[in-house]
Amino acid sequence: MELKIYKDKQEVAHKFSAYFAELAKGKSSFHVALSGGSTPKVIFDILAENFADKIDWANIHFYWGDERCVPPTDDQSNYNMTVEHLFSKVEIPEGNIHRVLGENDPISEAMRYANLLEINLDRVEGVPQFDLVILGMGDDGHTASIFPHEIELWHAEDHCVVATHPDSGQKRVSINGKVINTAKEVAFLVTGPSKAEKVQAILEKVKGFDAYPAALVNPKSGKLLWFMDADAASLVATNSA
């Protein structure tokens, strides 16, 4: 595990964008699961502005680690946010964008998306393997759309599951823990002071830490990186990367 701690969200976004460009460089195909949230939004802006002609977008295939069950034009759609901040600004073949159909029946869509991953990705012990999974972490310690009250979904047999937001009741389609932990690389993007307590609990294995889905991220043979700002890492006893 590598901890990469930077001054603020903007610096996290710049450093992660450079890391992403380097990771994808020279690969004939690169399969990445995207995350929603405010930090990815800034990253997409930076990728579009600084790396539009430096990344071979034709070789990158984009998926989502989770998606809200809303139409693709909805303001809450992770896909819609990515289109607005990245896809509309760079040359990406339409066939390289593999969105979760949030407007469809959640259970049927979870099955369809799991099948898509099986077809498109290499598999390790039957589990689809991404080159990179990008994750965020909620204030409650959830990641992708696996929430603490449904932590059993982490271990589900199906590659994709239907999750329910604990407050709004909104349905979401999410990859499960086995898919996350089979990835070649997993990168957490965590910023803001509201995340500090959970970051400390997870990284220092404070009692009860394993009740947080984000604590279960542990790639079997891949690499785990935490990109954090100083606020999110403020309670962790470590030096800046």
mmCIF file of C-alpha atoms in Angstrom:
data_model
loop_
_atom_site.group_PDB
_atom_site.id
_atom_site.type_symbol
_atom_site.label_atom_id
_atom_site.label_comp_id
_atom_site.label_asym_id
_atom_site.label_seq_id
_atom_site.Cartn_x
_atom_site.Cartn_y
_atom_site.Cartn_z
ATOM 1 C CA MET A 1 0.000 0.000 0.000
ATOM 2 C CA GLU A 2 1.240 3.469 -0.904
ATOM 3 C CA LEU A 3 0.038 6.648 0.791
ATOM 4 C CA LYS A 4 0.320 9.756 -1.359
ATOM 5 C CA ILE A 5 -0.545 12.863 0.627
ATOM 6 C CA TYR A 6 -0.748 16.300 -0.946
ATOM 7 C CA LYS A 7 -1.624 19.836 0.061
ATOM 8 C CA ASP A 8 -5.196 20.054 -1.217
ATOM 9 C CA LYS A 9 -7.766 18.537 -3.580
ATOM 10 C CA GLN A 10 -6.323 20.410 -6.558
ATOM 11 C CA GLU A 11 -2.848 18.973 -6.021
ATOM 12 C CA VAL A 12 -4.322 15.493 -5.518
ATOM 13 C CA ALA A 13 -6.103 15.873 -8.858
ATOM 14 C CA HIS A 14 -2.968 17.022 -10.675
ATOM 15 C CA LYS A 15 -0.818 14.216 -9.227
ATOM 16 C CA PHE A 16 -3.439 11.560 -9.920
ATOM 17 C CA SER A 17 -3.899 12.774 -13.510
ATOM 18 C CA ALA A 18 -0.167 12.405 -14.143
ATOM 19 C CA TYR A 19 -0.204 8.951 -12.524
ATOM 20 C CA PHE A 20 -3.153 7.907 -14.723
ATOM 21 C CA ALA A 21 -1.453 9.108 -17.908
ATOM 22 C CA GLU A 22 1.741 7.247 -17.024
ATOM 23 C CA LEU A 23 -0.114 4.055 -16.135
ATOM 24 C CA ALA A 24 -2.016 4.003 -19.434
ATOM 25 C CA LYS A 25 1.019 4.909 -21.564
ATOM 26 C CA GLY A 26 2.114 2.302 -24.082
ATOM 27 C CA LYS A 27 -0.725 -0.117 -23.379
ATOM 28 C CA SER A 28 -2.692 -1.426 -26.359
ATOM 29 C CA SER A 29 -5.752 -1.722 -24.137
ATOM 30 C CA PHE A 30 -6.402 -0.296 -20.697
ATOM 31 C CA HIS A 31 -9.617 -0.986 -18.778
ATOM 32 C CA VAL A 32 -10.512 1.399 -15.966
ATOM 33 C CA ALA A 33 -13.477 1.593 -13.577
ATOM 34 C CA LEU A 34 -14.327 5.206 -12.789
ATOM 35 C CA SER A 35 -15.762 6.765 -9.654
ATOM 36 C CA GLY A 36 -18.137 9.664 -9.188
ATOM 37 C CA GLY A 37 -17.627 12.486 -6.723
ATOM 38 C CA SER A 38 -16.081 15.939 -6.484
ATOM 39 C CA THR A 39 -12.424 14.867 -6.729
ATOM 40 C CA PRO A 40 -12.884 12.844 -9.965
ATOM 41 C CA LYS A 41 -14.716 15.853 -11.410
ATOM 42 C CA VAL A 42 -11.584 17.982 -10.907
ATOM 43 C CA ILE A 43 -9.406 15.163 -12.280
ATOM 44 C CA PHE A 44 -11.511 14.893 -15.430
ATOM 45 C CA ASP A 45 -11.146 18.643 -15.974
ATOM 46 C CA ILE A 46 -7.363 18.391 -15.621
ATOM 47 C CA LEU A 47 -7.138 15.360 -17.920
ATOM 48 C CA ALA A 48 -9.159 17.195 -20.549
ATOM 49 C CA GLU A 49 -7.119 20.385 -20.234
ATOM 50 C CA ASN A 50 -3.597 18.999 -19.857
ATOM 51 C CA PHE A 51 -3.646 15.498 -21.336
ATOM 52 C CA ALA A 52 -6.078 15.617 -24.271
ATOM 53 C CA ASP A 53 -3.272 15.075 -26.788
ATOM 54 C CA LYS A 54 -0.891 13.182 -24.481
ATOM 55 C CA ILE A 55 -3.007 10.086 -23.850
ATOM 56 C CA ASP A 56 -3.993 7.600 -26.533
ATOM 57 C CA TRP A 57 -7.693 7.606 -25.643
ATOM 58 C CA ALA A 58 -8.466 5.030 -28.346
ATOM 59 C CA ASN A 59 -6.770 2.380 -26.195
ATOM 60 C CA ILE A 60 -8.646 3.162 -22.983
ATOM 61 C CA HIS A 61 -11.965 1.536 -22.108
ATOM 62 C CA PHE A 62 -14.070 3.247 -19.467
ATOM 63 C CA TYR A 63 -16.478 1.567 -17.039
ATOM 64 C CA TRP A 64 -18.022 2.608 -13.727
ATOM 65 C CA GLY A 65 -17.451 1.014 -10.348
ATOM 66 C CA ASP A 66 -20.921 2.160 -9.377
ATOM 67 C CA GLU A 67 -23.784 4.157 -10.798
ATOM 68 C CA ARG A 68 -26.999 5.627 -9.493
ATOM 69 C CA CYS A 69 -30.147 4.212 -11.023
ATOM 70 C CA VAL A 70 -31.095 7.387 -12.877
ATOM 71 C CA PRO A 71 -31.229 8.310 -16.584
ATOM 72 C CA PRO A 72 -27.893 9.197 -18.260
ATOM 73 C CA THR A 73 -28.892 12.860 -18.516
ATOM 74 C CA ASP A 74 -29.684 13.170 -14.793
ATOM 75 C CA ASP A 75 -27.510 15.494 -12.716
ATOM 76 C CA GLN A 76 -26.850 12.611 -10.289
ATOM 77 C CA SER A 77 -25.505 10.307 -13.006
ATOM 78 C CA ASN A 78 -21.787 9.525 -12.711
ATOM 79 C CA TYR A 79 -21.777 8.914 -16.463
ATOM 80 C CA ASN A 80 -23.302 12.324 -17.146
ATOM 81 C CA MET A 81 -20.686 14.021 -14.981
ATOM 82 C CA THR A 82 -17.891 12.228 -16.871
ATOM 83 C CA VAL A 83 -19.344 13.229 -20.230
ATOM 84 C CA GLU A 84 -19.555 16.859 -19.146
ATOM 85 C CA HIS A 85 -16.054 17.090 -17.687
ATOM 86 C CA LEU A 86 -14.045 14.636 -19.844
ATOM 87 C CA PHE A 87 -15.669 12.761 -22.729
ATOM 88 C CA SER A 88 -17.055 15.866 -24.405
ATOM 89 C CA LYS A 89 -13.567 17.419 -24.453
ATOM 90 C CA VAL A 90 -11.307 14.607 -25.734
ATOM 91 C CA GLU A 91 -11.335 12.168 -28.648
ATOM 92 C CA ILE A 92 -12.683 8.922 -27.181
ATOM 93 C CA PRO A 93 -14.304 6.311 -29.434
ATOM 94 C CA GLU A 94 -17.934 5.793 -28.475
ATOM 95 C CA GLY A 95 -17.318 2.050 -28.343
ATOM 96 C CA ASN A 96 -14.801 2.557 -25.532
ATOM 97 C CA ILE A 97 -17.430 3.937 -23.155
ATOM 98 C CA HIS A 98 -19.271 1.202 -21.261
ATOM 99 C CA ARG A 99 -21.861 2.881 -19.079
ATOM 100 C CA VAL A 100 -24.192 1.318 -16.541
ATOM 101 C CA LEU A 101 -27.720 1.751 -17.917
ATOM 102 C CA GLY A 102 -29.091 3.460 -14.832
ATOM 103 C CA GLU A 103 -32.478 3.971 -16.433
ATOM 104 C CA ASN A 104 -33.102 0.209 -16.646
ATOM 105 C CA ASP A 105 -34.354 -2.240 -14.028
ATOM 106 C CA PRO A 106 -31.529 -2.405 -11.437
ATOM 107 C CA ILE A 107 -31.484 -6.191 -11.023
ATOM 108 C CA SER A 108 -31.469 -6.857 -14.765
ATOM 109 C CA GLU A 109 -28.850 -4.168 -15.301
ATOM 110 C CA ALA A 110 -26.539 -5.587 -12.626
ATOM 111 C CA MET A 111 -26.692 -8.940 -14.417
ATOM 112 C CA ARG A 112 -26.093 -7.340 -17.826
ATOM 113 C CA TYR A 113 -23.135 -5.307 -16.590
ATOM 114 C CA ALA A 114 -21.569 -8.311 -14.856
ATOM 115 C CA ASN A 115 -21.843 -10.214 -18.133
ATOM 116 C CA LEU A 116 -20.279 -7.282 -20.008
ATOM 117 C CA LEU A 117 -17.306 -7.323 -17.627
ATOM 118 C CA GLU A 118 -16.878 -11.055 -18.135
ATOM 119 C CA ILE A 119 -16.848 -10.600 -21.910
ATOM 120 C CA ASN A 120 -14.588 -7.535 -22.084
ATOM 121 C CA LEU A 121 -12.031 -8.191 -19.352
ATOM 122 C CA ASP A 122 -9.507 -10.895 -18.695
ATOM 123 C CA ARG A 123 -10.499 -13.062 -15.764
ATOM 124 C CA VAL A 124 -8.535 -14.285 -12.776
ATOM 125 C CA GLU A 125 -10.110 -17.319 -11.101
ATOM 126 C CA GLY A 126 -13.347 -16.412 -12.847
ATOM 127 C CA VAL A 127 -13.354 -12.778 -11.703
ATOM 128 C CA PRO A 128 -13.043 -9.928 -14.261
ATOM 129 C CA GLN A 129 -9.797 -8.003 -13.859
ATOM 130 C CA PHE A 130 -9.579 -4.242 -14.375
ATOM 131 C CA ASP A 131 -6.238 -2.588 -15.019
ATOM 132 C CA LEU A 132 -7.312 0.168 -12.632
ATOM 133 C CA VAL A 133 -10.232 0.690 -10.260
ATOM 134 C CA ILE A 134 -10.693 4.240 -8.994
ATOM 135 C CA LEU A 135 -12.528 4.505 -5.671
ATOM 136 C CA GLY A 136 -13.806 7.231 -3.428
ATOM 137 C CA MET A 137 -14.797 6.878 0.208
ATOM 138 C CA GLY A 138 -17.873 8.335 1.883
ATOM 139 C CA ASP A 139 -17.973 9.900 5.322
ATOM 140 C CA ASP A 140 -19.535 6.632 6.519
ATOM 141 C CA GLY A 141 -16.677 4.515 5.162
ATOM 142 C CA HIS A 142 -18.537 3.217 2.118
ATOM 143 C CA THR A 143 -16.801 2.705 -1.205
ATOM 144 C CA ALA A 144 -18.186 2.092 -4.694
ATOM 145 C CA SER A 145 -21.826 1.725 -3.584
ATOM 146 C CA ILE A 146 -21.198 -0.853 -0.878
ATOM 147 C CA PHE A 147 -22.525 0.764 2.302
ATOM 148 C CA PRO A 148 -21.882 -0.364 5.901
ATOM 149 C CA HIS A 149 -25.489 -1.500 6.401
ATOM 150 C CA GLU A 150 -25.143 -3.813 3.369
ATOM 151 C CA ILE A 151 -21.529 -4.846 3.821
ATOM 152 C CA GLU A 152 -22.456 -8.427 2.933
ATOM 153 C CA LEU A 153 -22.756 -7.260 -0.694
ATOM 154 C CA TRP A 154 -18.973 -6.984 -0.695
ATOM 155 C CA HIS A 155 -18.792 -10.782 -0.669
ATOM 156 C CA ALA A 156 -21.659 -11.396 -3.123
ATOM 157 C CA GLU A 157 -21.221 -14.126 -5.725
ATOM 158 C CA ASP A 158 -22.384 -11.856 -8.543
ATOM 159 C CA HIS A 159 -19.773 -9.460 -9.947
ATOM 160 C CA CYS A 160 -22.296 -6.621 -9.825
ATOM 161 C CA VAL A 161 -24.885 -6.012 -7.129
ATOM 162 C CA VAL A 162 -27.852 -3.739 -6.473
ATOM 163 C CA ALA A 163 -27.240 -1.506 -3.449
ATOM 164 C CA THR A 164 -29.602 0.808 -1.598
ATOM 165 C CA HIS A 165 -28.502 4.184 -0.261
ATOM 166 C CA PRO A 166 -29.170 4.152 3.516
ATOM 167 C CA ASP A 167 -30.786 7.591 3.626
ATOM 168 C CA SER A 168 -32.465 8.234 0.278
ATOM 169 C CA GLY A 169 -33.319 4.611 -0.537
ATOM 170 C CA GLN A 170 -31.954 5.210 -4.034
ATOM 171 C CA LYS A 171 -30.918 2.060 -5.894
ATOM 172 C CA ARG A 172 -27.419 1.794 -7.308
ATOM 173 C CA VAL A 173 -25.534 -0.767 -9.358
ATOM 174 C CA SER A 174 -22.054 -1.514 -8.022
ATOM 175 C CA ILE A 175 -19.179 -3.881 -8.630
ATOM 176 C CA ASN A 176 -18.505 -6.150 -5.661
ATOM 177 C CA GLY A 177 -15.463 -6.638 -3.476
ATOM 178 C CA LYS A 178 -14.040 -9.536 -5.447
ATOM 179 C CA VAL A 179 -13.910 -7.446 -8.616
ATOM 180 C CA ILE A 180 -12.276 -4.553 -6.754
ATOM 181 C CA ASN A 181 -9.673 -6.780 -5.108
ATOM 182 C CA THR A 182 -8.846 -8.582 -8.358
ATOM 183 C CA ALA A 183 -7.791 -5.341 -10.103
ATOM 184 C CA LYS A 184 -4.161 -4.812 -11.075
ATOM 185 C CA GLU A 185 -4.225 -1.429 -9.348
ATOM 186 C CA VAL A 186 -6.726 0.226 -7.022
ATOM 187 C CA ALA A 187 -6.539 3.947 -6.285
ATOM 188 C CA PHE A 188 -8.490 5.671 -3.532
ATOM 189 C CA LEU A 189 -9.179 9.382 -3.988
ATOM 190 C CA VAL A 190 -10.021 10.829 -0.582
ATOM 191 C CA THR A 191 -10.158 14.530 0.230
ATOM 192 C CA GLY A 192 -11.623 16.776 2.899
ATOM 193 C CA PRO A 193 -11.636 16.899 6.712
ATOM 194 C CA SER A 194 -14.881 14.916 7.003
ATOM 195 C CA LYS A 195 -12.990 11.795 5.854
ATOM 196 C CA ALA A 196 -10.152 12.048 8.382
ATOM 197 C CA GLU A 197 -11.693 9.900 11.131
ATOM 198 C CA LYS A 198 -12.509 6.980 8.821
ATOM 199 C CA VAL A 199 -9.135 7.221 7.071
ATOM 200 C CA GLN A 200 -7.373 6.940 10.418
ATOM 201 C CA ALA A 201 -9.571 4.031 11.556
ATOM 202 C CA ILE A 202 -8.947 2.084 8.346
ATOM 203 C CA LEU A 203 -5.240 2.732 7.914
ATOM 204 C CA GLU A 204 -4.391 2.247 11.592
ATOM 205 C CA LYS A 205 -6.876 -0.619 12.026
ATOM 206 C CA VAL A 206 -8.673 1.006 14.931
ATOM 207 C CA LYS A 207 -11.132 -1.342 16.667
ATOM 208 C CA GLY A 208 -14.250 -1.800 14.545
ATOM 209 C CA PHE A 209 -12.521 -0.622 11.348
ATOM 210 C CA ASP A 210 -13.648 -3.697 9.405
ATOM 211 C CA ALA A 211 -17.275 -2.515 9.616
ATOM 212 C CA TYR A 212 -16.376 -0.002 6.892
ATOM 213 C CA PRO A 213 -16.464 -1.394 3.338
ATOM 214 C CA ALA A 214 -13.460 0.770 2.368
ATOM 215 C CA ALA A 215 -11.406 -1.222 4.900
ATOM 216 C CA LEU A 216 -11.988 -4.390 2.861
ATOM 217 C CA VAL A 217 -10.098 -3.068 -0.158
ATOM 218 C CA ASN A 218 -6.994 -5.245 -0.350
ATOM 219 C CA PRO A 219 -5.962 -6.240 -3.887
ATOM 220 C CA LYS A 220 -4.867 -9.876 -3.959
ATOM 221 C CA SER A 221 -1.896 -9.417 -6.242
ATOM 222 C CA GLY A 222 -2.278 -5.796 -7.322
ATOM 223 C CA LYS A 223 -1.238 -2.440 -5.989
ATOM 224 C CA LEU A 224 -3.225 -0.202 -3.607
ATOM 225 C CA LEU A 225 -2.671 3.551 -3.544
ATOM 226 C CA TRP A 226 -4.329 6.228 -1.423
ATOM 227 C CA PHE A 227 -4.270 9.719 -2.954
ATOM 228 C CA MET A 228 -5.258 12.090 -0.142
ATOM 229 C CA ASP A 229 -5.126 15.744 0.730
ATOM 230 C CA ALA A 230 -3.698 16.964 4.035
ATOM 231 C CA ASP A 231 -7.170 17.332 5.559
ATOM 232 C CA ALA A 232 -8.197 13.731 4.900
ATOM 233 C CA ALA A 233 -4.850 12.433 6.178
ATOM 234 C CA SER A 234 -4.636 14.793 9.163
ATOM 235 C CA LEU A 235 -5.099 12.082 11.807
ATOM 236 C CA VAL A 236 -2.773 9.523 10.208
ATOM 237 C CA ALA A 237 0.703 9.150 11.656
ATOM 238 C CA THR A 238 2.724 9.282 8.438
ATOM 239 C CA ASN A 239 4.952 11.533 6.420
ATOM 240 C CA SER A 240 3.824 13.202 3.219
ATOM 241 C CA ALA A 241 4.564 11.290 0.008
#
